[in-house]
GROMACS .gro file of C-alpha atoms in nm:
model
  440
    1MET     CA    1  20.132  10.105  10.163
    2THR     CA    2  20.371   9.865   9.991
    3SER     CA    3  20.280   9.500  10.035
    4ASN     CA    4  20.541   9.270  10.184
    5LYS     CA    5  20.338   8.959  10.115
    6LYS     CA    6  20.542   8.641  10.098
    7SER     CA    7  20.451   8.306   9.954
    8TYR     CA    8  20.571   7.994  10.136
    9ASN     CA    9  20.585   7.641  10.000
   10GLU     CA   10  20.670   7.456  10.320
   11ALA     CA   11  20.696   7.485  10.695
   12PHE     CA   12  20.866   7.265  10.951
   13VAL     CA   13  20.645   7.157  11.239
   14TRP     CA   14  20.806   7.162  11.584
   15ILE     CA   15  20.651   7.001  11.890
   16TRP     CA   16  20.699   7.014  12.265
   17LEU     CA   17  20.683   6.651  12.377
   18PRO     CA   18  20.513   6.572  12.711
   19GLY     CA   19  20.729   6.699  12.997
   20ALA     CA   20  20.973   6.882  12.768
   21THR     CA   21  21.063   7.251  12.792
   22HIS     CA   22  21.221   7.270  12.446
   23PRO     CA   23  21.074   7.165  12.112
   24VAL     CA   24  21.197   6.913  11.857
   25VAL     CA   25  21.118   6.907  11.487
   26ALA     CA   26  20.841   6.657  11.410
   27GLY     CA   27  20.806   6.687  11.036
   28LYS     CA   28  20.729   6.905  10.737
   29LEU     CA   29  20.414   7.062  10.600
   30THR     CA   30  20.425   7.103  10.221
   31ALA     CA   31  20.193   7.290   9.984
   32ASP     CA   32  20.037   7.065   9.722
   33GLY     CA   33  19.809   7.291   9.520
   34GLU     CA   34  19.540   7.409   9.761
   35ASN     CA   35  19.626   7.138  10.014
   36LEU     CA   36  19.889   7.113  10.287
   37ILE     CA   37  20.042   6.767  10.325
   38PHE     CA   38  20.234   6.650  10.633
   39ASN     CA   39  20.529   6.409  10.660
   40TYR     CA   40  20.700   6.303  10.982
   41GLY     CA   41  21.078   6.337  10.981
   42LYS     CA   42  21.291   6.024  11.002
   43SER     CA   43  21.472   6.155  11.310
   44TYR     CA   44  21.140   6.213  11.487
   45LEU     CA   45  21.006   5.867  11.399
   46GLY     CA   46  21.327   5.728  11.545
   47ARG     CA   47  21.276   5.890  11.884
   48GLU     CA   48  21.171   5.656  12.165
   49ASN     CA   49  20.946   5.922  12.316
   50ALA     CA   50  20.783   6.037  11.992
   51ILE     CA   51  20.406   6.077  11.995
   52SER     CA   52  20.170   6.139  11.706
   53ILE     CA   53  20.047   6.495  11.671
   54TYR     CA   54  19.701   6.335  11.674
   55ASN     CA   55  19.679   5.964  11.597
   56ALA     CA   56  19.341   5.960  11.421
   57GLU     CA   57  19.477   6.209  11.165
   58LEU     CA   58  19.855   6.189  11.169
   59PRO     CA   59  19.961   5.842  11.289
   60LEU     CA   60  20.330   5.783  11.347
   61GLN     CA   61  20.434   5.648  11.007
   62SER     CA   62  20.665   5.750  10.725
   63GLY     CA   63  20.560   5.907  10.399
   64ALA     CA   64  20.304   6.168  10.305
   65LEU     CA   65  19.993   6.128  10.521
   66THR     CA   66  19.657   6.133  10.346
   67LEU     CA   67  19.419   6.411  10.438
   68SER     CA   68  19.087   6.327  10.595
   69PRO     CA   69  18.794   6.356  10.351
   70GLY     CA   70  18.693   6.715  10.282
   71LEU     CA   71  18.996   6.874  10.452
   72SER     CA   72  19.265   7.084  10.282
   73MET     CA   73  19.508   7.049  10.574
   74PRO     CA   74  19.527   6.830  10.887
   75GLY     CA   75  19.281   6.957  11.146
   76CYS     CA   76  19.532   6.914  11.429
   77ILE     CA   77  19.766   7.149  11.242
   78ARG     CA   78  19.486   7.396  11.169
   79ASP     CA   79  19.412   7.404  11.544
   80ALA     CA   80  19.748   7.577  11.592
   81SER     CA   81  19.679   7.842  11.329
   82PRO     CA   82  19.532   8.182  11.422
   83ASP     CA   83  19.160   8.245  11.391
   84ALA     CA   84  18.972   8.562  11.301
   85TRP     CA   85  19.141   8.809  11.537
   86GLY     CA   86  19.492   8.670  11.491
   87ARG     CA   87  19.448   8.678  11.114
   88ARG     CA   88  19.347   9.042  11.127
   89VAL     CA   89  19.667   9.119  11.319
   90VAL     CA   90  19.884   8.927  11.069
   91ILE     CA   91  19.709   9.097  10.775
   92ASN     CA   92  19.769   9.434  10.939
   93MET     CA   93  20.138   9.359  10.982
   94LYS     CA   94  20.195   9.202  10.643
   95LEU     CA   95  19.975   9.394  10.402
   96GLY     CA   96  19.861   9.708  10.574
   97LEU     CA   97  19.499   9.594  10.538
   98LYS     CA   98  19.321   9.675  10.860
   99GLY     CA   99  18.998   9.640  11.045
  100LYS     CA  100  18.708   9.399  11.030
  101ASP     CA  101  18.681   9.426  10.648
  102ALA     CA  102  19.028   9.281  10.589
  103ASP     CA  103  19.010   8.976  10.361
  104SER     CA  104  19.179   8.679  10.530
  105ALA     CA  105  19.197   8.499  10.194
  106GLN     CA  106  19.470   8.739  10.078
  107LEU     CA  107  19.722   8.534  10.274
  108ASP     CA  108  19.763   8.159  10.255
  109GLU     CA  109  19.761   7.919  10.548
  110LEU     CA  110  20.137   7.869  10.554
  111THR     CA  111  20.178   8.245  10.590
  112TYR     CA  112  19.944   8.252  10.889
  113LEU     CA  113  20.137   7.964  11.048
  114LEU     CA  114  20.481   8.113  10.988
  115GLU     CA  115  20.403   8.480  11.052
  116SER     CA  116  20.200   8.445  11.374
  117GLY     CA  117  20.350   8.431  11.723
  118SER     CA  118  20.520   8.118  11.853
  119ASP     CA  119  20.339   8.099  12.188
  120ARG     CA  120  20.032   7.951  12.023
  121ILE     CA  121  19.766   7.733  12.182
  122GLY     CA  122  19.881   7.373  12.223
  123ALA     CA  123  20.229   7.229  12.175
  124LEU     CA  124  20.317   7.309  11.813
  125ASP     CA  125  20.505   7.584  11.635
  126PHE     CA  126  20.614   7.640  11.275
  127GLN     CA  127  20.955   7.733  11.144
  128LEU     CA  128  21.140   7.777  10.815
  129SER     CA  129  21.426   7.560  10.941
  130PRO     CA  130  21.433   7.193  11.048
  131THR     CA  131  21.739   7.252  11.267
  132ASP     CA  132  21.720   7.603  11.414
  133PHE     CA  133  21.423   7.701  11.627
  134VAL     CA  134  21.381   8.080  11.630
  135PRO     CA  135  21.080   8.175  11.842
  136ARG     CA  136  20.864   8.470  11.740
  137TYR     CA  137  20.810   8.630  12.080
  138SER     CA  138  20.770   8.991  12.182
  139VAL     CA  139  20.920   9.170  12.477
  140ASN     CA  140  20.695   9.222  12.779
  141VAL     CA  141  20.463   9.516  12.725
  142THR     CA  142  20.200   9.680  12.939
  143LEU     CA  143  19.829   9.605  12.918
  144GLU     CA  144  19.779   9.966  12.810
  145GLU     CA  145  20.011   9.913  12.513
  146LEU     CA  146  19.833   9.591  12.419
  147LEU     CA  147  19.496   9.760  12.443
  148GLU     CA  148  19.610  10.049  12.223
  149SER     CA  149  19.747   9.800  11.970
  150ALA     CA  150  19.413   9.616  11.956
  151GLU     CA  151  19.222   9.942  11.915
  152ARG     CA  152  19.444  10.047  11.625
  153VAL     CA  153  19.372   9.719  11.444
  154GLU     CA  154  18.998   9.759  11.505
  155LYS     CA  155  19.000  10.116  11.375
  156GLY     CA  156  19.193  10.024  11.062
  157MET     CA  157  19.508  10.208  11.165
  158PRO     CA  158  19.853  10.066  11.082
  159LEU     CA  159  20.056   9.933  11.370
  160THR     CA  160  20.377  10.112  11.457
  161PRO     CA  161  20.681   9.884  11.501
  162GLU     CA  162  20.652   9.885  11.879
  163PHE     CA  163  20.277   9.813  11.869
  164ASP     CA  164  20.340   9.556  11.597
  165GLN     CA  165  20.558   9.364  11.842
  166ALA     CA  166  20.320   9.415  12.130
  167LEU     CA  167  20.028   9.250  11.953
  168HIS     CA  168  20.222   9.000  11.740
  169HIS     CA  169  20.289   8.781  12.044
  170GLY     CA  170  19.921   8.692  12.065
  171SER     CA  171  19.843   8.670  11.694
  172SER     CA  172  19.843   8.290  11.696
  173ILE     CA  173  19.560   8.242  11.945
  174GLY     CA  174  19.206   8.164  11.836
  175GLY     CA  175  18.875   8.341  11.849
  176ALA     CA  176  18.725   8.654  11.696
  177ARG     CA  177  18.751   8.906  11.982
  178PRO     CA  178  19.048   9.140  12.038
  179LYS     CA  179  19.299   8.967  12.264
  180ALA     CA  180  19.666   8.926  12.349
  181LEU     CA  181  19.896   8.705  12.555
  182ILE     CA  182  20.058   8.813  12.880
  183GLU     CA  183  20.266   8.630  13.137
  184ASP     CA  184  20.429   8.669  13.473
  185ALA     CA  185  20.688   8.454  13.646
  186SER     CA  186  20.473   8.142  13.681
  187LYS     CA  187  20.147   8.192  13.488
  188LYS     CA  188  20.036   8.280  13.139
  189HIS     CA  189  19.708   8.448  13.053
  190ILE     CA  190  19.497   8.537  12.754
  191ALA     CA  191  19.376   8.896  12.787
  192LYS     CA  192  19.043   8.972  12.619
  193PHE     CA  193  18.961   9.335  12.549
  194SER     CA  194  18.637   9.520  12.510
  195SER     CA  195  18.550   9.584  12.146
  196SER     CA  196  18.437   9.912  11.996
  197THR     CA  197  18.134   9.726  11.857
  198ASP     CA  198  18.016   9.591  12.194
  199LEU     CA  199  17.659   9.692  12.282
  200TYR     CA  200  17.704   9.572  12.641
  201SER     CA  201  17.992   9.461  12.860
  202VAL     CA  202  18.083   9.137  12.684
  203VAL     CA  203  18.402   9.076  12.884
  204LYS     CA  204  18.218   9.119  13.215
  205SER     CA  205  17.944   8.888  13.093
  206GLU     CA  206  18.199   8.621  13.008
  207PHE     CA  207  18.364   8.663  13.348
  208THR     CA  208  18.022   8.623  13.514
  209ALA     CA  209  17.940   8.309  13.317
  210MET     CA  210  18.280   8.151  13.377
  211ARG     CA  211  18.268   8.213  13.752
  212LEU     CA  212  17.911   8.085  13.779
  213ALA     CA  213  18.010   7.776  13.580
  214ASN     CA  214  18.292   7.709  13.824
  215LEU     CA  215  18.058   7.752  14.121
  216ALA     CA  216  17.815   7.511  13.955
  217GLY     CA  217  18.084   7.242  13.959
  218LEU     CA  218  18.222   7.262  13.606
  219LYS     CA  219  18.594   7.243  13.535
  220VAL     CA  220  18.672   7.583  13.386
  221ALA     CA  221  18.975   7.798  13.320
  222PRO     CA  222  19.039   8.045  13.606
  223VAL     CA  223  18.936   8.401  13.517
  224SER     CA  224  18.983   8.746  13.666
  225MET     CA  225  18.897   9.106  13.576
  226THR     CA  226  19.134   9.398  13.553
  227LYS     CA  227  19.148   9.740  13.386
  228ALA     CA  228  19.379   9.920  13.147
  229SER     CA  229  19.330  10.277  13.033
  230ASN     CA  230  19.002  10.274  13.226
  231LYS     CA  231  18.868   9.985  13.017
  232ASP     CA  232  18.773   9.635  13.130
  233LEU     CA  233  18.994   9.339  13.048
  234LEU     CA  234  18.923   8.972  13.110
  235LEU     CA  235  19.221   8.754  13.201
  236ILE     CA  236  19.193   8.379  13.137
  237GLU     CA  237  19.465   8.163  13.285
  238ARG     CA  238  19.612   7.929  13.025
  239PHE     CA  239  19.574   7.559  13.093
  240ASP     CA  240  19.800   7.443  12.808
  241ARG     CA  241  20.114   7.565  12.985
  242THR     CA  242  20.297   7.439  13.296
  243HIS     CA  243  20.575   7.640  13.457
  244THR     CA  244  20.878   7.448  13.585
  245THR     CA  245  21.221   7.546  13.712
  246ASP     CA  246  21.359   7.445  13.371
  247GLY     CA  247  21.110   7.649  13.172
  248TRP     CA  248  20.761   7.621  13.024
  249GLN     CA  249  20.608   7.289  12.929
  250ARG     CA  250  20.332   7.277  12.669
  251LYS     CA  251  20.036   7.042  12.641
  252CYS     CA  252  19.918   6.900  12.310
  253MET     CA  253  19.559   6.992  12.229
  254VAL     CA  254  19.305   6.919  11.958
  255SER     CA  255  18.974   7.095  11.905
  256ALA     CA  256  18.641   6.917  11.890
  257LEU     CA  257  18.629   7.025  11.526
  258THR     CA  258  18.938   6.813  11.465
  259LEU     CA  259  18.807   6.525  11.677
  260LEU     CA  260  18.496   6.522  11.458
  261GLY     CA  261  18.698   6.531  11.135
  262LEU     CA  262  18.550   6.864  11.025
  263ASP     CA  263  18.667   7.210  10.923
  264GLU     CA  264  18.497   7.550  10.943
  265LEU     CA  265  18.294   7.488  10.626
  266MET     CA  266  18.154   7.170  10.779
  267ALA     CA  267  18.117   7.297  11.135
  268ARG     CA  268  17.737   7.303  11.116
  269TYR     CA  269  17.743   6.923  11.124
  270ALA     CA  270  17.931   6.910  11.457
  271SER     CA  271  17.727   6.751  11.735
  272TYR     CA  272  17.750   6.670  12.103
  273GLU     CA  273  17.621   6.323  12.019
  274ASP     CA  274  17.918   6.248  11.792
  275LEU     CA  275  18.165   6.410  12.031
  276ALA     CA  276  18.029   6.191  12.312
  277GLU     CA  277  18.083   5.883  12.093
  278ILE     CA  278  18.450   5.975  12.040
  279ILE     CA  279  18.497   6.034  12.413
  280ARG     CA  280  18.345   5.695  12.499
  281HIS     CA  281  18.615   5.521  12.296
  282ASN     CA  282  18.915   5.747  12.353
  283SER     CA  283  18.897   5.880  12.709
  284LYS     CA  284  19.064   5.738  13.018
  285ASP     CA  285  18.754   5.794  13.229
  286ALA     CA  286  18.465   5.802  12.985
  287PRO     CA  287  18.174   5.817  13.236
  288ALA     CA  288  18.320   6.114  13.426
  289THR     CA  289  18.421   6.291  13.105
  290LEU     CA  290  18.077   6.244  12.950
  291ARG     CA  291  17.912   6.375  13.264
  292GLU     CA  292  18.132   6.685  13.242
  293LEU     CA  293  18.049   6.734  12.874
  294PHE     CA  294  17.677   6.702  12.945
  295SER     CA  295  17.709   6.949  13.232
  296ARG     CA  296  17.878   7.200  13.001
  297LEU     CA  297  17.599   7.160  12.747
  298ILE     CA  298  17.341   7.227  13.017
  299PHE     CA  299  17.526   7.532  13.145
  300ASN     CA  300  17.561   7.673  12.793
  301ILE     CA  301  17.183   7.664  12.762
  302LEU     CA  302  17.118   7.799  13.112
  303SER     CA  303  17.362   8.087  13.057
  304GLY     CA  304  17.253   8.173  12.703
  305ASN     CA  305  17.587   8.074  12.549
  306THR     CA  306  17.482   7.977  12.198
  307ASP     CA  307  17.836   8.020  12.065
  308ASP     CA  308  17.933   7.667  12.171
  309HIS     CA  309  18.084   7.579  11.834
  310ALA     CA  310  18.332   7.295  11.797
  311ARG     CA  311  18.641   7.516  11.830
  312ASN     CA  312  18.513   7.616  12.173
  313HIS     CA  313  18.558   7.258  12.294
  314ALA     CA  314  18.898   7.089  12.309
  315ALA     CA  315  19.086   6.793  12.451
  316PHE     CA  316  19.440   6.731  12.568
  317TRP     CA  317  19.621   6.461  12.371
  318ASP     CA  318  19.902   6.263  12.538
  319GLY     CA  319  19.982   6.038  12.244
  320GLU     CA  320  19.738   5.768  12.353
  321MET     CA  321  19.420   5.909  12.504
  322LEU     CA  322  19.207   6.222  12.516
  323ALA     CA  323  19.105   6.430  12.820
  324LEU     CA  324  18.874   6.731  12.807
  325THR     CA  325  19.048   7.061  12.870
  326PRO     CA  326  18.890   7.299  13.120
  327ALA     CA  327  18.593   7.484  12.970
  328TYR     CA  328  18.658   7.823  12.809
  329ASP     CA  329  18.476   8.086  12.603
  330ILE     CA  330  18.150   8.050  12.795
  331CYS     CA  331  17.995   8.383  12.703
  332PRO     CA  332  17.623   8.473  12.705
  333GLN     CA  333  17.513   8.582  12.359
  334ALA     CA  334  17.274   8.868  12.290
  335ARG     CA  335  16.931   8.756  12.171
  336ALA     CA  336  16.636   8.962  12.055
  337VAL     CA  337  16.377   8.685  12.101
  338ASN     CA  338  16.338   8.396  12.344
  339GLU     CA  339  16.387   8.115  12.093
  340ALA     CA  340  16.750   8.014  12.038
  341THR     CA  341  16.966   7.736  11.899
  342GLN     CA  342  17.307   7.602  11.994
  343ALA     CA  343  17.598   7.622  11.752
  344MET     CA  344  17.648   7.245  11.784
  345LEU     CA  345  17.377   6.990  11.727
  346ILE     CA  346  17.270   6.817  12.047
  347SER     CA  347  17.135   6.489  11.909
  348GLY     CA  348  17.021   6.403  11.559
  349ASP     CA  349  16.923   6.727  11.386
  350ASP     CA  350  16.810   6.895  11.710
  351ARG     CA  351  17.004   7.202  11.820
  352MET     CA  352  16.726   7.385  12.006
  353SER     CA  353  16.843   7.561  12.323
  354ARG     CA  354  16.611   7.360  12.543
  355ILE     CA  355  16.670   7.143  12.846
  356SER     CA  356  16.430   6.888  12.698
  357SER     CA  357  16.665   6.842  12.400
  358CYS     CA  358  16.944   6.755  12.644
  359LEU     CA  359  16.729   6.520  12.851
  360ASP     CA  360  16.629   6.333  12.535
  361ALA     CA  361  16.999   6.273  12.467
  362THR     CA  362  17.111   6.150  12.810
  363HIS     CA  363  17.189   5.798  12.685
  364HIS     CA  364  17.466   5.939  12.466
  365PHE     CA  365  17.634   6.061  12.785
  366LEU     CA  366  17.585   5.736  12.981
  367LEU     CA  367  17.352   5.915  13.223
  368SER     CA  368  17.017   5.810  13.360
  369GLN     CA  369  16.722   6.048  13.336
  370GLN     CA  370  16.735   6.107  13.712
  371GLU     CA  371  17.109   6.181  13.706
  372ALA     CA  372  17.055   6.432  13.425
  373ILE     CA  373  16.765   6.601  13.604
  374ALA     CA  374  16.979   6.634  13.918
  375ILE     CA  375  17.256   6.803  13.715
  376VAL     CA  376  17.012   7.055  13.570
  377GLU     CA  377  16.848   7.128  13.903
  378GLY     CA  378  17.185   7.170  14.072
  379GLN     CA  379  17.301   7.422  13.812
  380ILE     CA  380  16.977   7.624  13.824
  381THR     CA  381  17.001   7.642  14.203
  382SER     CA  382  17.370   7.735  14.194
  383ILE     CA  383  17.313   8.014  13.940
  384GLY     CA  384  17.037   8.161  14.156
  385LYS     CA  385  17.238   8.132  14.476
  386ASN     CA  386  17.553   8.293  14.337
  387TRP     CA  387  17.413   8.541  14.086
  388SER     CA  388  17.426   8.859  14.292
  389ALA     CA  389  17.767   8.793  14.444
  390VAL     CA  390  17.929   8.717  14.108
  391CYS     CA  391  17.764   9.019  13.946
  392ASP     CA  392  17.904   9.233  14.229
  393MET     CA  393  18.247   9.080  14.171
  394ALA     CA  394  18.222   9.166  13.801
  395GLU     CA  395  18.098   9.516  13.887
  396LEU     CA  396  17.810   9.469  13.645
  397THR     CA  397  17.577   9.767  13.621
  398GLU     CA  398  17.207   9.726  13.693
  399THR     CA  399  17.142   9.770  13.322
  400ASP     CA  400  17.375   9.483  13.229
  401ARG     CA  401  17.232   9.263  13.505
  402ALA     CA  402  16.880   9.324  13.376
  403LEU     CA  403  16.998   9.248  13.023
  404LEU     CA  404  17.146   8.915  13.126
  405TRP     CA  405  16.900   8.790  13.388
  406GLY     CA  406  16.603   8.605  13.243
  407ARG     CA  407  16.723   8.669  12.887
  408GLN     CA  408  17.060   8.498  12.872
  409PHE     CA  409  17.061   8.334  13.215
  410LEU     CA  410  16.759   8.110  13.283
  411ASN     CA  411  16.569   8.222  12.973
  412PRO     CA  412  16.214   8.077  12.992
  413PHE     CA  413  16.251   7.927  12.643
  414ALA     CA  414  16.494   7.672  12.788
  415PHE     CA  415  16.214   7.524  13.001
  416ASP     CA  416  15.888   7.591  12.818
  417ASP     CA  417  15.823   7.237  12.692
  418LEU     CA  418  15.910   7.039  13.006
  419ARG     CA  419  15.635   6.802  13.115
  420GLY     CA  420  15.582   6.525  13.368
  421GLN     CA  421  15.869   6.458  13.608
  422THR     CA  422  16.082   6.723  13.436
  423ALA     CA  423  15.829   7.003  13.492
  424CYS     CA  424  15.985   7.059  13.834
  425LEU     CA  425  16.287   7.209  13.657
  426ALA     CA  426  16.072   7.480  13.498
  427SER     CA  427  15.913   7.554  13.836
  428CYS     CA  428  16.255   7.572  14.000
  429ALA     CA  429  16.376   7.819  13.734
  430ASP     CA  430  16.058   8.027  13.767
  431ASP     CA  431  16.099   8.050  14.145
  432ILE     CA  432  16.465   8.149  14.126
  433ARG     CA  433  16.402   8.400  13.848
  434ALA     CA  434  16.122   8.559  14.049
  435THR     CA  435  16.323   8.563  14.373
  436ALA     CA  436  16.617   8.733  14.207
  437ASN     CA  437  16.387   8.991  14.051
  438SER     CA  438  16.223   9.065  14.386
  439ASP     CA  439  16.564   9.124  14.542
  440LYS     CA  440  16.647   9.403  14.298
   0.00000   0.00000   0.00000
């Protein structure tokens, strides 16, 4: 297949300002060797309602803005670029290289920004022109068409023009799993598909975890299950969009990776401790936000979600302060042994998937030991109380339930070193685990 690879030297960054339904040009991203350098435009700096894309990285000032140490492009710009799945779609469309073995390094970052869909996460888009905004949207297509498009990419088959358009719309969203964007009159969703490599029902497992997290009191994105071509699809309602009579508003977002000043190569250094420190100084309601973050950490451990990397945490940015977005991508991960570690450090160099690790770090979250214990106990109880009903809602098979229960959810490793006043948490988990097993 003939390559139609292009090389870009610059891209204009457009932004939807708070409350706006149409974007304005904010500045220009220019290639400087291996780096991408950003400048705000004079017209944007002159706007009374201008906000920084993210103040800690790109403050509102003229001239080329210096990159943070170790970064090759601003993190808040990289947040709007596609991740693994979206890059595979762009590679398929541009080069005819398909499947999981496609080399994402064959295209540069400006290409991924300019060739992916315009309805990307957050409030940015990228254009070749500073004056004419030409959105890269697709026409509405059916879930069946989207699913077939995703399967063709996974199998290494070239996309036909109609399938190219069907999947292109969602090429800018993050994550590694096959997915696409859909919308109706007043809501937008991310649709996650089953993968040909799945050994169990991953999308149903994520649905189960997200619903149980909501029932345990966490602020999470609304989810639902549907089917297309007899296959399961998970629909996650987007929280970065607001529908109005004048059109769609977009919310600025930054990932925890950006908040921490890191990129993918440095992601192993990301920690809840450091994220909590940033929240303490940059959140409108730090105590409540820190309690929520701690609760999410606890639930990740209780549900076996060890994929809690720093791109799976994010915050809204209003130009002045940060606010945690609803939780997303809470998905139990397969594990062959009991011992596990979280993707993000919890405190210091400790990333063990243990409740004790969290309780040792409570001071970072402005919580007392008793408050933290109450959060853990409440979540354990809620998981046990709602397990069967949520599994029924997800239509999980007995095999998948057995795979998840006691392995991902309430794995004994999470509690095996609790002593003293915290030992009651291990007993509570043991009782609930045994009760659920006896009900089967």
